[in-house]
Structure formats: C-alpha cells, structure tokens
Short mmCIF file of C-alpha atoms and ligand atoms in Angstrom, two decimals:
data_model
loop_
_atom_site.label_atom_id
_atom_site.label_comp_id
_atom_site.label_asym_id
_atom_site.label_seq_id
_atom_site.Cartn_x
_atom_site.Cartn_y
_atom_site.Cartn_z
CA UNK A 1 -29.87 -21.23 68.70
CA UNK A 2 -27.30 -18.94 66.99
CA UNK A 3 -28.19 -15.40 65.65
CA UNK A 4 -27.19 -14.61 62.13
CA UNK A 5 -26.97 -10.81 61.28
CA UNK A 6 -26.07 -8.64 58.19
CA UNK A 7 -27.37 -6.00 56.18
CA UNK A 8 -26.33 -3.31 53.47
CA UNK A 9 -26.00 0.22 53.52
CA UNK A 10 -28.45 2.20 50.96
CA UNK A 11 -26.24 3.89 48.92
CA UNK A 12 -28.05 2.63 45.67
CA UNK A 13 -28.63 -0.64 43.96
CA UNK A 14 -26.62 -3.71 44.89
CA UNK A 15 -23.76 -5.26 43.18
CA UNK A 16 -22.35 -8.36 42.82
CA UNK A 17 -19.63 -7.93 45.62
CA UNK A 18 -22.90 -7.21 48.17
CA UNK A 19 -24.48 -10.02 46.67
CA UNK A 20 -21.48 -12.89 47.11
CA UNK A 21 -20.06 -11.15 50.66
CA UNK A 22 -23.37 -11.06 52.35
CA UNK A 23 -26.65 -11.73 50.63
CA UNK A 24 -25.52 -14.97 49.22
CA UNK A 25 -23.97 -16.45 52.53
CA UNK A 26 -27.09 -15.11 54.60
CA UNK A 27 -29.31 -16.81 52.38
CA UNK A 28 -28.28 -19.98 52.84
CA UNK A 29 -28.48 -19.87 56.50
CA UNK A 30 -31.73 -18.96 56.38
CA UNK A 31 -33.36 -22.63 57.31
CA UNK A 32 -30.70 -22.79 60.71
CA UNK A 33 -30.11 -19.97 62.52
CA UNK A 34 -32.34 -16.64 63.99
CA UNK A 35 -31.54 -14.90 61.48
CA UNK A 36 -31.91 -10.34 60.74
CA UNK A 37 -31.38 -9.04 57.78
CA UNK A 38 -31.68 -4.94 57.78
CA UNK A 39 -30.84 -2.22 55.34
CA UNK A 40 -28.46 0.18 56.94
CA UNK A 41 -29.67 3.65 56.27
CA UNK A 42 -28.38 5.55 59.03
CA UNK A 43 -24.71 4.17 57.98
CA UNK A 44 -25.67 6.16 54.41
CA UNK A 45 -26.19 9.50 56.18
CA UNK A 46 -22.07 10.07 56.02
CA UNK A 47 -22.38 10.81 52.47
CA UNK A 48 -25.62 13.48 52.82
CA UNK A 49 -28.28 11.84 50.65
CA UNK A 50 -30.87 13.90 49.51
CA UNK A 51 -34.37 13.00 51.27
CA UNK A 52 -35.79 11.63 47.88
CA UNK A 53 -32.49 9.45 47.30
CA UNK A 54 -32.52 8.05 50.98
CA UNK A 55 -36.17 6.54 50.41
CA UNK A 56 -35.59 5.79 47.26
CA UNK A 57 -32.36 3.58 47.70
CA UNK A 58 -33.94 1.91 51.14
CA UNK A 59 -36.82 0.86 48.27
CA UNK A 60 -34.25 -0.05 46.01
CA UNK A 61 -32.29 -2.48 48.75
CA UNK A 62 -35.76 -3.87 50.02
CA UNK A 63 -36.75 -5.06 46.73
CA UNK A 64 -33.36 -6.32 46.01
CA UNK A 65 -32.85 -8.66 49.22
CA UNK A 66 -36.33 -9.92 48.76
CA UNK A 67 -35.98 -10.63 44.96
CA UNK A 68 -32.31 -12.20 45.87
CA UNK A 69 -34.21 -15.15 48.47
CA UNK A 70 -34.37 -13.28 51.50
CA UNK A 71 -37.48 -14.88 53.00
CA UNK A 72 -39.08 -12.88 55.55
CA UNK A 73 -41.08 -15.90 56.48
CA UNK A 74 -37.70 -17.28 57.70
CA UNK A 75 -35.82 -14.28 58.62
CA UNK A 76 -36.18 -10.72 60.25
CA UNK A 77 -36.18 -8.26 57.63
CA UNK A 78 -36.12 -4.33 58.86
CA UNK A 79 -35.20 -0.90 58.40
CA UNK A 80 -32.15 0.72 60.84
CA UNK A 81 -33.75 3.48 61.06
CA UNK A 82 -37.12 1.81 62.22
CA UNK A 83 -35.40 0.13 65.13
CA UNK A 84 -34.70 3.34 67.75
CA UNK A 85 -32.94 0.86 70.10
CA UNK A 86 -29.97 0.67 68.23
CA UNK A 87 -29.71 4.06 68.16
CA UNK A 88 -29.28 3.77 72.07
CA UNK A 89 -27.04 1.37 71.87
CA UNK A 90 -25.06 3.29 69.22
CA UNK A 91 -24.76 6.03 72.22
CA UNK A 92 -24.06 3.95 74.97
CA UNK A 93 -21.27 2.10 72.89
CA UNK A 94 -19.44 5.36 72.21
CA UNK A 95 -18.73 6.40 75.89
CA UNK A 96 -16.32 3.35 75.37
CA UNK A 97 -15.01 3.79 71.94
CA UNK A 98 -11.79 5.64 71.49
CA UNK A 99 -10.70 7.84 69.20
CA UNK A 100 -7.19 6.25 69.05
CA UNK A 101 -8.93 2.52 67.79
CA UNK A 102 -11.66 4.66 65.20
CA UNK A 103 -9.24 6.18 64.00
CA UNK A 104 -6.70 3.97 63.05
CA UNK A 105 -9.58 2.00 61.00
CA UNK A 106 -8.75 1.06 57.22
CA UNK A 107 -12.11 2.42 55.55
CA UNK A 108 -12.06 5.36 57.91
CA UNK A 109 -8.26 6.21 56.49
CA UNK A 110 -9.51 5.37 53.24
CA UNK A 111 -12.38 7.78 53.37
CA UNK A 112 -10.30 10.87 54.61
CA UNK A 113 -8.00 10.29 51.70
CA UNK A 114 -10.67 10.32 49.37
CA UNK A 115 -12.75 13.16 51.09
CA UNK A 116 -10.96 15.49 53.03
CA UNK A 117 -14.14 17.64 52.90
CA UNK A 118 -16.22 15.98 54.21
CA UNK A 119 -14.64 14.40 57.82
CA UNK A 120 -18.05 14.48 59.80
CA UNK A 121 -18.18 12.60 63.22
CA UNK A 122 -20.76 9.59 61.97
CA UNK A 123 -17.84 8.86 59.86
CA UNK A 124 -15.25 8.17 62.26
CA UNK A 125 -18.29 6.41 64.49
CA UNK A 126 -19.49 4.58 61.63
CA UNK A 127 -17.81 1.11 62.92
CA UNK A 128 -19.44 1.54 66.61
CA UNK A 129 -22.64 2.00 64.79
CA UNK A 130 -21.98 -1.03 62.94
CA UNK A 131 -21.29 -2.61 66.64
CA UNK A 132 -24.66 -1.26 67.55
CA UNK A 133 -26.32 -2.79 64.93
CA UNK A 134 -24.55 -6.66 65.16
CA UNK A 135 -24.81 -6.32 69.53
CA UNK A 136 -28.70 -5.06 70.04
CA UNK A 137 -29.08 -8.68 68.54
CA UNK A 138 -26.47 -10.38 70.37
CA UNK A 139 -25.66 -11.85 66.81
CA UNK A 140 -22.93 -14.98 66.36
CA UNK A 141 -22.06 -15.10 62.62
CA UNK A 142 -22.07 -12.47 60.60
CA UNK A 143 -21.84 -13.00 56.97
CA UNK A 144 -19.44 -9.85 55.19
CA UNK A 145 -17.14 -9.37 52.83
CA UNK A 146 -13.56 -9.19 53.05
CA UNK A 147 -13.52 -5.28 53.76
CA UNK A 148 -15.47 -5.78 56.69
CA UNK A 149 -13.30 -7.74 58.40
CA UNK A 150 -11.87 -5.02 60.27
CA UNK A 151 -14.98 -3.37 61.36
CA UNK A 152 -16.19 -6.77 62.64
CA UNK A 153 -12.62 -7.13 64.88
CA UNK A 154 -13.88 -3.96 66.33
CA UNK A 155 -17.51 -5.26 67.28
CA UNK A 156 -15.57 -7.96 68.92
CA UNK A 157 -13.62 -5.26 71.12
CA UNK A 158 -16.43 -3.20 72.05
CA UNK A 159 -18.35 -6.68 72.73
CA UNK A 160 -15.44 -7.86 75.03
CA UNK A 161 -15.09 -4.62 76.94
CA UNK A 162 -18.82 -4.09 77.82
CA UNK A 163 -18.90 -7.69 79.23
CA UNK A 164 -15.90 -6.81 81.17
CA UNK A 165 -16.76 -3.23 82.64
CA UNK A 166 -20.18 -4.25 83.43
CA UNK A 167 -19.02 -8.36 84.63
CA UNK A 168 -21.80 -10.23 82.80
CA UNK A 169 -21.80 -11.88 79.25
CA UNK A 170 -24.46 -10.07 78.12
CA UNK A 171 -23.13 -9.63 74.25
CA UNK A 172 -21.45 -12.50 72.22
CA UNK A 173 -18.24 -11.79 70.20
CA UNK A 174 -19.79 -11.76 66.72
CA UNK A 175 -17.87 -13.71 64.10
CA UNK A 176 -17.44 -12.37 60.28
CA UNK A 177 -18.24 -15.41 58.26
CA UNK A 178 -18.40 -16.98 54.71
CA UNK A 179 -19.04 -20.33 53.48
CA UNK A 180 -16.33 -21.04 51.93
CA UNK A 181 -13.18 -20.26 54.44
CA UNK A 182 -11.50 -17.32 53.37
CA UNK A 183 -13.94 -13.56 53.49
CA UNK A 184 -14.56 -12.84 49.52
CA UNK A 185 -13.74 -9.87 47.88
CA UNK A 186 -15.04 -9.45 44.64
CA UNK A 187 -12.94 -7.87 42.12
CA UNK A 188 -14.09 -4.70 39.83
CA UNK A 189 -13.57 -4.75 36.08
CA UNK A 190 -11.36 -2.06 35.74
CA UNK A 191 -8.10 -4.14 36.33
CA UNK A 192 -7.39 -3.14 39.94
CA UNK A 193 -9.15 -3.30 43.37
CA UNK A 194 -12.84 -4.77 44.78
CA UNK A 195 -16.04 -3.84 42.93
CA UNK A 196 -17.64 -1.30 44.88
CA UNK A 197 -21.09 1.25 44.62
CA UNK A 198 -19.05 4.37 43.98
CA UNK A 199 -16.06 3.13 41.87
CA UNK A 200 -18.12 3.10 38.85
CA UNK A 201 -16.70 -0.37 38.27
CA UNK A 202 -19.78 -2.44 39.17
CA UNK A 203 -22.15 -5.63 37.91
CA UNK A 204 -25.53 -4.79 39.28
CA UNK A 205 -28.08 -7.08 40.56
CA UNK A 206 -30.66 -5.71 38.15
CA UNK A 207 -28.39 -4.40 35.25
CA UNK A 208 -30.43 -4.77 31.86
CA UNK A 209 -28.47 -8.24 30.39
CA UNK A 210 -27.28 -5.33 27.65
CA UNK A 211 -25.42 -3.66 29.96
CA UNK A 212 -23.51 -6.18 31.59
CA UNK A 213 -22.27 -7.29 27.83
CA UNK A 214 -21.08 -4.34 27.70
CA UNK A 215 -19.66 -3.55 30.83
CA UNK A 216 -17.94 -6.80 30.80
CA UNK A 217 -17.15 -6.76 27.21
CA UNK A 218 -14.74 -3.55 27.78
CA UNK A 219 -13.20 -4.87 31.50
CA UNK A 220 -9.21 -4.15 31.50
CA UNK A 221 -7.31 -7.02 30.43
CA UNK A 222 -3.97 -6.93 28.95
CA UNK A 223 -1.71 -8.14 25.81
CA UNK A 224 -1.96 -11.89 26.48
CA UNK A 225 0.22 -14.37 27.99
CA UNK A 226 3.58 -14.65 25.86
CA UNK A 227 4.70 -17.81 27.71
CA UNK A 228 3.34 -21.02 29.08
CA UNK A 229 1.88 -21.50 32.83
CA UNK A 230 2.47 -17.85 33.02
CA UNK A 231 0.87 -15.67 35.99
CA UNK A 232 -2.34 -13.85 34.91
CA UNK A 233 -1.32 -10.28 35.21
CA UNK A 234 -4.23 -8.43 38.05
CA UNK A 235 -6.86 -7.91 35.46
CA UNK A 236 -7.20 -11.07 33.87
CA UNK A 237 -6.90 -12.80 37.46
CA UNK A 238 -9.85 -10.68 38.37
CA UNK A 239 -11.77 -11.66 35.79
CA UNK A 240 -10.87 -15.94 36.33
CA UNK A 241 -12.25 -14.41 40.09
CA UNK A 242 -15.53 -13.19 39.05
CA UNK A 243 -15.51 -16.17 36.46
CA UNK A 244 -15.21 -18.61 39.45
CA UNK A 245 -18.03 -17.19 40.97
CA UNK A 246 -20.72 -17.58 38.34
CA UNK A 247 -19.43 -19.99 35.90
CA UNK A 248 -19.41 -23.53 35.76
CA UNK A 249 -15.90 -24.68 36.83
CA UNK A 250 -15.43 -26.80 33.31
CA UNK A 251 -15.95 -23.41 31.49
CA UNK A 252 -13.41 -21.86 34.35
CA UNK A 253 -11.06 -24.78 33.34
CA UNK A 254 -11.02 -24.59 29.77
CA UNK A 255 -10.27 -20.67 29.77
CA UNK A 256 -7.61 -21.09 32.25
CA UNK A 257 -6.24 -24.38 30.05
CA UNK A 258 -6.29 -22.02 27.37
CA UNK A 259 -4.08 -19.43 29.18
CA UNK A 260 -1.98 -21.60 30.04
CA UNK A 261 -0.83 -22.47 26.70
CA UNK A 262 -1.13 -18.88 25.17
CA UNK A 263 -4.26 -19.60 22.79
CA UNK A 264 -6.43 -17.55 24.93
CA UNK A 265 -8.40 -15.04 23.13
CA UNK A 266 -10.03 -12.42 26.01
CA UNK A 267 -12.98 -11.72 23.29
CA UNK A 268 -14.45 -15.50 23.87
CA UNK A 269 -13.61 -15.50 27.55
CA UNK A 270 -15.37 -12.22 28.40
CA UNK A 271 -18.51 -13.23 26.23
CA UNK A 272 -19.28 -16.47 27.90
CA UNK A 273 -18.54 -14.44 31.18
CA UNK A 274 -21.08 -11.79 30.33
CA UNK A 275 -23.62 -14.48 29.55
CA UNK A 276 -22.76 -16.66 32.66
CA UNK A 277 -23.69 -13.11 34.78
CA UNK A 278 -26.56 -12.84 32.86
CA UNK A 279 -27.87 -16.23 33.82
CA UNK A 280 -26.71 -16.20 36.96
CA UNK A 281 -28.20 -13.05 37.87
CA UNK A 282 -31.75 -13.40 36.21
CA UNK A 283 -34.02 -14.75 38.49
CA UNK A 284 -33.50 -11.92 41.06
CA UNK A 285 -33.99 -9.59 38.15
CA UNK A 286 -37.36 -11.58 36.61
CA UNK A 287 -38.29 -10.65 40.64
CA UNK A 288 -37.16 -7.45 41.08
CA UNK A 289 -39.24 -5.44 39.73
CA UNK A 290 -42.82 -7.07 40.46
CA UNK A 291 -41.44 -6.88 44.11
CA UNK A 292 -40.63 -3.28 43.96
CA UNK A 293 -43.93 -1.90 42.57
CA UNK A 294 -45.75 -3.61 45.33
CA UNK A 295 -46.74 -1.27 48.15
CA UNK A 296 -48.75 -3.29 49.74
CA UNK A 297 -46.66 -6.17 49.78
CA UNK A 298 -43.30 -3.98 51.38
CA UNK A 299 -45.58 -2.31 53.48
CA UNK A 300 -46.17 -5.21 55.26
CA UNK A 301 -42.81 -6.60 55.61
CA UNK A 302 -41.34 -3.89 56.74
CA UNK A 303 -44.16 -3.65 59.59
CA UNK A 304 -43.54 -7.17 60.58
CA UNK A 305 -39.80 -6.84 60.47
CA UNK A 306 -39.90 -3.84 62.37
CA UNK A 307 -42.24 -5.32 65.37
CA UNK A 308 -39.65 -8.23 65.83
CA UNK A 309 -36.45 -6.42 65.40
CA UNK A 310 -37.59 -3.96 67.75
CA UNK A 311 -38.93 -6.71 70.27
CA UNK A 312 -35.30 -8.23 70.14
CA UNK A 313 -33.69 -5.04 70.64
CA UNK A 314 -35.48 -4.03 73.43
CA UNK A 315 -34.98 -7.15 75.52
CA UNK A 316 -31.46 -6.37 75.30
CA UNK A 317 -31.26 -2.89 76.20
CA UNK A 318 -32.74 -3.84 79.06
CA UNK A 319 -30.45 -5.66 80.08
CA UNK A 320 -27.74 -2.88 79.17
CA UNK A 321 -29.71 -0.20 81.02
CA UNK A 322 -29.74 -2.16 83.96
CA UNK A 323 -26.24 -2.74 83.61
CA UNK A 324 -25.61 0.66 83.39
CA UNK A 325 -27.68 1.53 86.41
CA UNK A 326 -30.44 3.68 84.44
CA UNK A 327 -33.37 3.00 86.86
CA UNK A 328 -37.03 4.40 86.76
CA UNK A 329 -38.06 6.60 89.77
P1 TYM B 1 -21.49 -2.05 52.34
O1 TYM B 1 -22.83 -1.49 52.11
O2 TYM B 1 -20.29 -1.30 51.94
O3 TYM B 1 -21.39 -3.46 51.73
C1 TYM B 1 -22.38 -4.43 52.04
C2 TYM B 1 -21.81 -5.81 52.05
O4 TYM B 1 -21.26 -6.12 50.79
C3 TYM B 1 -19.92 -6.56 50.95
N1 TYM B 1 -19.12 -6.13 49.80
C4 TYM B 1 -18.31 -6.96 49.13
N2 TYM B 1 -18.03 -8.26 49.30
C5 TYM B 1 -17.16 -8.82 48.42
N3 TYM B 1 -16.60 -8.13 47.39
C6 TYM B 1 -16.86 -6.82 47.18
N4 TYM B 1 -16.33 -6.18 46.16
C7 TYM B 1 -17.75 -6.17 48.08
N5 TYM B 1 -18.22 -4.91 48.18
C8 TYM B 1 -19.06 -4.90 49.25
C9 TYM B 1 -19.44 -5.90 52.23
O5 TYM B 1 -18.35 -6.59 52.78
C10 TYM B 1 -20.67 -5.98 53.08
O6 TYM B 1 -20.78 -7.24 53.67
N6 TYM B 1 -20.87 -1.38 57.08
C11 TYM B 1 -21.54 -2.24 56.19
C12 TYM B 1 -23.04 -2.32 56.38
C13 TYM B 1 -23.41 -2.65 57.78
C14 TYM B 1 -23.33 -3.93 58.39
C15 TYM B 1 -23.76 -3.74 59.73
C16 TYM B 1 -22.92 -5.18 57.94
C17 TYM B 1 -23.88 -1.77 58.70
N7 TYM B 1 -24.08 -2.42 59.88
C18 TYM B 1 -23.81 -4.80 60.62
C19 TYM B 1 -22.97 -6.25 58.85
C20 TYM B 1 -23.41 -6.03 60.16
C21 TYM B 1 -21.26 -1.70 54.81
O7 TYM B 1 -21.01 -0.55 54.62
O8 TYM B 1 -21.37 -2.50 53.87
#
C-alpha cells in the first residue's frame, strides 16, 4: 500500500492556503493509503520562537488538523519533534546535500531577501529536513501546495542519490500531489501574491465569522471592468480564485457573468464571498475549540501517534544504518 505524508509547520494558526494545499487533499485520502500527518516544529525553529509560542502554536496546529477531519483512527498523527529518528536522518541526509542545490532554492532566496539578519544554517537545511521528514516514511504522495513544489523536487534528488550511493531502493521518490491536477496556490486578499502566515493577508481556520467580513469586505479590488469579456485585473482574479474554492460554482458563474458585462458591483460579490468562507469554514471552527481544551483527549493522540511514527521510522533507519555500515560491537 502507498504512504501518504504531509504536515505544517507551527508558526501559528492555519489558513486557508494550509487548509486547500494540504489538509484538504490529505483528508480525503485518509480511507486509502498509510497515511502521517505531523506538525513540523523543528522546521519553525528558523524564525526563534519563544518557548511559550512553540507549545503554544504545536497546540494550536493539533487542534486545528483534528477539528479539520484528520482522523487519528485512520491516520498517524505526531509531533516532529517527538520522532528523534528523523532527526538522524536529517544528519545523515546532509553529508549528501550541497550547498550549490540549497542554495539555489526559491524560499531559501526568498527568505535572505526578506531577512538578511537572520541567515542561520537550519535555514538553508530546511528542505533536507523536509527530505528527512517525507523519507524516514518512505512516503509516495505527498499532498502540498504550489510553493512546495520545489522543496519536494529536492526530496526526490536526495531520494535518488541515496538509492544510488548505497545500490538498494530503500527510499521511494515522493510525489507532490493534489486532487485536482495542477498544485494550488491560494491567493491573499491584498491584490498580489499567495496567502501566507506572516503576510498579514490571511483567512484563518478559526477566524471569528466577524472578522472574515471584514477582512474580506476591505480585500484590494480595483475600479471595475470598463469593457465587456475584459481580463480581471490580479485582485479581482484572486478573489474569483478563493471564490472557486468555497462557493458554489452557480454563485461563481453569476459574478463572473456579471463581470463580464460590466454590472458587477465588488460590494455584493465580496459579501456572499465572506459568507460562503464563513460556511465553509464552520464546522472546523464549531470543533476547534472543544478539541483544544481537551488535555486528556491530545494527550493521548499525540502518545499514540508518536509510538507508530516512531515504530515506522525506526524500521527504516535501520535499514539506512546498515547501509551506511554503522554496526554494533
Ligand atoms: P508551510 O507551513 O509553509 O505550509 C503548509 C502547507 O500549506 C501550503 N500552503 C499553501 N497552499 C496553497 N496556497 C497557499 N497560499 C499556501 N500557503 C501554504 C504549503 O504548500 C504546505 O503544503 N515545509 C513545509 C512543512 C513541511 C512539510 C514536510 C510538508 C515540513 N516537512 C514534509 C510536507 C512534507 C512548510 O513550511 O509548509
């Protein structure tokens, strides 16, 4: 059977974007495939949480997958940090990993433009980490978003070169994946670029309905189309995007009939938007909460999730320690 992996860094509370690139997807595959689900909070380390924050968020993310459908009947459900093994593997990987390929990665670029302060090492290994994380499983499919596409070409690489130094097929070349064909990315509402944790631009899972009125009620748009079967400029596309994605596509047609023939008025579109993300996002907030208050309850997943990741893990470093020719005495 094929292995399923994905998971979410803890940086705070989810967004849509997290939701529709990886939650959503991983969901549904839930009933098929082996399937681990784990909250990456090792990967949020780059940005130096404080200790309270890094609990707190992993809390946060927990309740959040569980409230979203994760089952942890169905699937593995775990803390990084809780699994030492891939922490191994996470070494072992980087005696192959060069600093040519890391560096010449989009988000790391992205993040030395944005933070030239703050260029620590776990940033630059961030994707073999990620590796690390999709190989100790020997995962298949791995649902993402779009921006991970990248990061996943490199878990192939690292994949493909262990199996070849060491002459056995031990890891699978993991595959990013999405139901539909293309990766999503999910737009923000400020008129350019994805929605994302720390662009202040985001829907969140468990946003009070209020606020996502209002956040959606003052998204970018522009003056209105001033001719027929005109182009939506980038901000009004990104909102037909987002209104794809949670809307029912008669109410998608009729705004996009409307803007066709100029009679749009933004006003109506973005209130039925703001009430389709309300409805589509309130049974994982009528969960979240009960979820997240319950000790006992997380307590106990996390314990079970941690047994089997850890079980999986170890089986294949194993085999990679072996491989390597780390024998006891
Ligand atoms: P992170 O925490 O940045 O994002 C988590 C997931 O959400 C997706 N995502 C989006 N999808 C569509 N539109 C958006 N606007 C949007 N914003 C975020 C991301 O593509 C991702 O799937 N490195 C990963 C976490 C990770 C991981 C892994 C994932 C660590 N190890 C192993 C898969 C397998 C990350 O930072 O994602």
């Amino acid at each position: 059977m094929e292995t399923v992996l994905s998971g979410i860094r803890s940086t705070g509370n989810l967004h849509l974007g997290n939701y529709m690139g990886a939650v959503r997807n991983f969901v549904r595959l839930q009933d098929d495939y082996r399937c681990f689900f784990f909250i990456a909070d090792y990967h949020s380390l780059t940005t130096h949480p404080t200790p309270e924050d890094l609990h707190g968020n992993v809390r946060k993310v927990l309740a959040e997958y569980l409230a979203s459908g994760i089952d942890p009947e169905k699937s593995v459900l775990y803390v990084q940090s809780e699994v030492p093994e891939v922490i191994e593997l996470y070494l072992l990987l980087n005696m192959n990993a060069y600093l040519g390929e890391l560096e010449r990665t989009v988000t790391f670029k992205e993040k030395v433009r944005k933070n030239p302060n703050n260029v620590n090492a776990g940033l630059l290994t961030y994707p073999v980490l990620m590796a690390a994380d999709i190989l100790v499983h020997r995962a298949n499919k791995v649902p993402v978003g779009k921006d991970q596409e990248q990061h996943l070409e490199l878990a192939r690489i690292f994949a493909r070169r262990f199996n070849h130094m060491y002459g056995e097929k031990v890891f699978p070349e993991p595959e990013a994946f999405n139901f539909g064909r293309e990766l999503v990315k999910v737009p923000g509402l400020d008129g350019t670029g994805k929605m994302g944790k720390s662009e202040g631009n985001g829907l969140f899972l468990v946003d009070d309905p209020k606020v996502i009125r209002k956040k959606v009620m003052s998204a970018v748009t522009d003056a209105g189309p001033t001719e027929p079967n005109q182009t939506p400029s980038e901000p009004v596309q990104n909102l037909f995007t987002i209104m794809d994605l949670v809307s029912d596509p008669g109410t998608v047609q009729f705004f996009r009939d409307q803007y066709s023939t100029c009679s749009i008025r933004y006003g109506d579109m973005k209130k039925q938007l703001a009430e389709d993300i309300v409805q589509f996002l309130a049974p994982i907030r009528e969960r979240y909460d009960e979820i997240y208050n319950d000790d006992a309850y997380l307590h106990r997943v996390t314990k079970e999730g941690r047994e089997k990741a850890r079980e999986s893990a170890a089986a294949t470093m194993r085999e990679v320690r072996r491989l390597f020719g780390f024998k006891p005495f």
